[in-house]
């Protein structure tokens, strides 16, 4: 008997570059709270592009990894497991 696969079809597709509302949803806060946390330096500032401001999803992940201690303060893991 094979393990039943989780149905992930209801999860959103997250584009690489996110609007403020998308970025807020991605990190689990309201757009207003997200703007407040960006201003406080918790999340990186967005990048102006074509008259809009967009957030790189990978940079949001890196910021969260640093906050949680998964990643050291640099953009690289504290120790290279492949070295």
PDB file of C-alpha atoms in Angstrom, residues 21-56:
ATOM      1  CA  UNK A  21      -0.180  42.499  -0.929  1.00  0.00           C
ATOM      2  CA  UNK A  22       1.315  39.238  -2.192  1.00  0.00           C
ATOM      3  CA  UNK A  23       4.469  39.674  -0.103  1.00  0.00           C
ATOM      4  CA  UNK A  24       2.365  40.368   2.982  1.00  0.00           C
ATOM      5  CA  UNK A  25       0.303  37.224   2.376  1.00  0.00           C
ATOM      6  CA  UNK A  26       3.491  35.240   1.738  1.00  0.00           C
ATOM      7  CA  UNK A  27       4.939  36.152   5.151  1.00  0.00           C
ATOM      8  CA  UNK A  28       1.555  35.859   6.871  1.00  0.00           C
ATOM      9  CA  UNK A  29       0.701  39.425   7.843  1.00  0.00           C
ATOM     10  CA  UNK A  30      -1.643  42.157   6.607  1.00  0.00           C
ATOM     11  CA  UNK A  31      -0.371  44.616   3.969  1.00  0.00           C
ATOM     12  CA  UNK A  32      -0.298  47.405   6.552  1.00  0.00           C
ATOM     13  CA  UNK A  33       1.681  45.296   9.024  1.00  0.00           C
ATOM     14  CA  UNK A  34       4.039  44.247   6.234  1.00  0.00           C
ATOM     15  CA  UNK A  35       4.707  47.908   5.343  1.00  0.00           C
ATOM     16  CA  UNK A  36       5.354  48.617   9.032  1.00  0.00           C
ATOM     17  CA  UNK A  37       7.770  45.672   9.295  1.00  0.00           C
ATOM     18  CA  UNK A  38       9.582  46.708   6.075  1.00  0.00           C
ATOM     19  CA  UNK A  39      10.018  50.173   7.620  1.00  0.00           C
ATOM     20  CA  UNK A  40      11.392  48.568  10.796  1.00  0.00           C
ATOM     21  CA  UNK A  41      13.906  46.543   8.770  1.00  0.00           C
ATOM     22  CA  UNK A  42      12.335  43.150   9.488  1.00  0.00           C
ATOM     23  CA  UNK A  43      11.774  42.556   5.775  1.00  0.00           C
ATOM     24  CA  UNK A  44      13.871  43.901   2.885  1.00  0.00           C
ATOM     25  CA  UNK A  45      12.720  46.953   0.997  1.00  0.00           C
ATOM     26  CA  UNK A  46      11.004  46.335  -2.286  1.00  0.00           C
ATOM     27  CA  UNK A  47      12.520  47.189  -5.627  1.00  0.00           C
ATOM     28  CA  UNK A  48      10.879  49.797  -7.866  1.00  0.00           C
ATOM     29  CA  UNK A  49      10.095  48.235 -11.234  1.00  0.00           C
ATOM     30  CA  UNK A  50       7.926  49.691 -13.955  1.00  0.00           C
ATOM     31  CA  UNK A  51       6.084  52.100 -11.677  1.00  0.00           C
ATOM     32  CA  UNK A  52       5.484  49.406  -9.036  1.00  0.00           C
ATOM     33  CA  UNK A  53       7.385  48.175  -6.021  1.00  0.00           C
ATOM     34  CA  UNK A  54       8.068  44.436  -5.967  1.00  0.00           C
ATOM     35  CA  UNK A  55       9.601  42.100  -3.392  1.00  0.00           C
ATOM     36  CA  UNK A  56      11.861  39.205  -4.354  1.00  0.00           C
TER      37      UNK A  56
END
